[in-house]
Every structure is written in structure tokens, then in C-alpha cells.
PDB file of C-alpha atoms in Angstrom:
ATOM      1  CA  MET A   1       1.023  11.755   1.263  1.00 76.00           C
ATOM      2  CA  THR A   2       0.925   9.067   3.509  1.00 86.00           C
ATOM      3  CA  ASP A   3       2.430   5.053   3.257  1.00 91.00           C
ATOM      4  CA  THR A   4      -1.777   4.292   2.706  1.00 92.00           C
ATOM      5  CA  GLU A   5      -1.869   6.677   0.219  1.00 88.00           C
ATOM      6  CA  LEU A   6       0.951   5.994  -2.005  1.00 89.00           C
ATOM      7  CA  ILE A   7       0.368   2.644  -2.045  1.00 92.00           C
ATOM      8  CA  ARG A   8      -2.978   3.181  -3.613  1.00 91.00           C
ATOM      9  CA  LEU A   9      -1.691   5.230  -5.806  1.00 88.00           C
ATOM     10  CA  LEU A  10       0.751   2.829  -7.252  1.00 88.00           C
ATOM     11  CA  GLY A  11      -2.153   0.942  -8.093  1.00 91.00           C
ATOM     12  CA  GLY A  12      -3.019  -0.969  -4.604  1.00 94.00           C
ATOM     13  CA  SER A  13      -1.756  -3.997  -2.666  1.00 95.00           C
ATOM     14  CA  THR A  14      -2.070  -6.464  -5.311  1.00 94.00           C
ATOM     15  CA  VAL A  15       0.255  -4.224  -7.942  1.00 92.00           C
ATOM     16  CA  VAL A  16       2.953  -3.611  -5.242  1.00 94.00           C
ATOM     17  CA  ALA A  17       3.307  -6.994  -3.633  1.00 95.00           C
ATOM     18  CA  LYS A  18       4.308  -8.561  -7.790  1.00 93.00           C
ATOM     19  CA  ARG A  19       7.110  -5.659  -7.830  1.00 92.00           C
ATOM     20  CA  LEU A  20       8.139  -6.016  -5.079  1.00 94.00           C
ATOM     21  CA  GLY A  21       7.720  -9.815  -6.304  1.00 94.00           C
ATOM     22  CA  LEU A  22       6.383 -10.560  -2.880  1.00 94.00           C
ATOM     23  CA  GLN A  23       3.861 -14.142  -4.053  1.00 89.00           C
ATOM     24  CA  GLY A  24       0.959 -14.586  -4.313  1.00 87.00           C
ATOM     25  CA  LEU A  25      -2.266 -13.815  -1.935  1.00 89.00           C
ATOM     26  CA  ASN A  26       0.412 -13.863   1.249  1.00 94.00           C
ATOM     27  CA  GLY A  27       1.974 -11.150  -0.667  1.00 95.00           C
ATOM     28  CA  ALA A  28      -1.317  -8.792  -1.002  1.00 96.00           C
ATOM     29  CA  ARG A  29      -1.635  -9.265   2.578  1.00 97.00           C
ATOM     30  CA  ARG A  30       1.432  -8.114   3.330  1.00 97.00           C
ATOM     31  CA  VAL A  31       1.717  -4.794   1.448  1.00 97.00           C
ATOM     32  CA  ASN A  32      -2.025  -4.580   2.909  1.00 97.00           C
ATOM     33  CA  ASN A  33      -1.224  -4.168   6.494  1.00 97.00           C
ATOM     34  CA  TRP A  34       2.030  -2.026   5.681  1.00 97.00           C
ATOM     35  CA  LYS A  35      -1.039   0.349   5.083  1.00 96.00           C
ATOM     36  CA  ARG A  36      -2.278  -0.073   8.885  1.00 96.00           C
ATOM     37  CA  ARG A  37       1.361  -0.203  10.147  1.00 96.00           C
ATOM     38  CA  GLY A  38       3.982   1.410   7.673  1.00 94.00           C
ATOM     39  CA  ILE A  39       5.919   0.307   4.941  1.00 94.00           C
ATOM     40  CA  PRO A  40       9.371  -1.249   6.703  1.00 94.00           C
ATOM     41  CA  ALA A  41      12.193   0.986   6.442  1.00 90.00           C
ATOM     42  CA  LYS A  42      14.394  -2.149   5.209  1.00 93.00           C
ATOM     43  CA  VAL A  43      11.439  -2.303   2.027  1.00 93.00           C
ATOM     44  CA  LYS A  44      12.438   1.282   1.426  1.00 89.00           C
ATOM     45  CA  LEU A  45      15.836   1.150   1.885  1.00 87.00           C
ATOM     46  CA  GLU A  46      15.850  -1.780  -0.726  1.00 89.00           C
ATOM     47  CA  HIS A  47      13.218  -0.259  -3.281  1.00 87.00           C
ATOM     48  CA  PRO A  48      14.283   3.380  -3.517  1.00 82.00           C
ATOM     49  CA  TRP A  49      11.052   3.811  -5.446  1.00 81.00           C
ATOM     50  CA  LEU A  50       8.954   3.515  -1.981  1.00 85.00           C
ATOM     51  CA  ASN A  51      11.388   5.703  -0.254  1.00 74.00           C
ATOM     52  CA  PRO A  52      11.609   9.494  -0.959  1.00 61.00           C
ATOM     53  CA  SER A  53      14.066  10.924   0.806  1.00 57.00           C
ATOM     54  CA  THR A  54      12.748  14.064   2.996  1.00 52.00           C
ATOM     55  CA  LYS A  55       8.531  14.448   4.034  1.00 56.00           C
ATOM     56  CA  ALA A  56       6.514  17.672   4.545  1.00 56.00           C
ATOM     57  CA  SER A  57       7.061  18.940   7.904  1.00 55.00           C
ATOM     58  CA  ASP A  58       3.586  16.610   9.162  1.00 63.00           C
ATOM     59  CA  GLY A  59       5.127  13.247   7.630  1.00 62.00           C
ATOM     60  CA  ARG A  60       3.009  13.203   5.043  1.00 68.00           C
ATOM     61  CA  LEU A  61       4.617  13.003   1.245  1.00 68.00           C
ATOM     62  CA  THR A  62       4.968  15.690  -0.788  1.00 72.00           C
ATOM     63  CA  ASN A  63       3.235  15.578  -4.259  1.00 75.00           C
ATOM     64  CA  ALA A  64       6.651  15.972  -6.112  1.00 76.00           C
ATOM     65  CA  GLN A  65       8.002  13.083  -4.361  1.00 74.00           C
ATOM     66  CA  VAL A  66       4.575  10.961  -4.968  1.00 76.00           C
ATOM     67  CA  LYS A  67       5.546  11.749  -8.088  1.00 80.00           C
ATOM     68  CA  ARG A  68       8.417  10.282  -8.382  1.00 79.00           C
ATOM     69  CA  ALA A  69       7.992   7.550  -7.020  1.00 77.00           C
ATOM     70  CA  LYS A  70       5.039   6.742  -9.593  1.00 78.00           C
ATOM     71  CA  ALA A  71       7.694   7.400 -12.368  1.00 80.00           C
ATOM     72  CA  MET A  72       9.731   5.604 -10.901  1.00 76.00           C
ATOM     73  CA  PHE A  73       7.391   2.227 -10.504  1.00 74.00           C
ATOM     74  CA  GLU A  74       6.731   2.795 -13.849  1.00 78.00           C
ATOM     75  CA  GLU A  75       9.408   2.848 -15.167  1.00 76.00           C
ATOM     76  CA  LEU A  76      10.491  -0.571 -13.432  1.00 71.00           C
ATOM     77  CA  ALA A  77       7.169  -2.314 -13.884  1.00 71.00           C
ATOM     78  CA  HIS A  78       8.542  -1.789 -17.998  1.00 72.00           C
ATOM     79  CA  GLY A  79      11.984  -2.442 -18.220  1.00 59.00           C
TER      80      GLY A  79
END
């Protein structure tokens, strides 16, 4: 799974931006740009739910990693 697919799975640019504390339309635009450029390494390091530890041989996230990221995201969203 690519960063684009991960952002979509987690609810889209606006939802991910809010979860990261990025305010307003500019925050959503910033996350949306990551669909083309990839999520910056610094952001992945600061937010483990965006940083699966390993990827499949083609660089995409595995299904298990996606489930783990989504579970971590839900846990953060609900306190």
C-alpha cells in the first residue's frame, strides 16, 4: 500500500491533517500534497501510526501494516 492509499484508508487528507494537529485548509492541502510526494520521514517518525516498520519488497505497505496503522489511528482518535 502506498502513502496515498494509507491516507485514503485513514479517512482522507482532512481527517489525517486534524489528527496531526495541522489546522484548517492549509493542513489538509499539506497532507494532500503527500499523496504525490510521500509522507515525510520526519512526520512518520513523530507519528508511529503513519510509520509501519517494514514494507513489502515493492515498497508498498502490507495488509497487516495497514490494519495496524488504522488501529493505532482509531486508538488515538478515541483517546
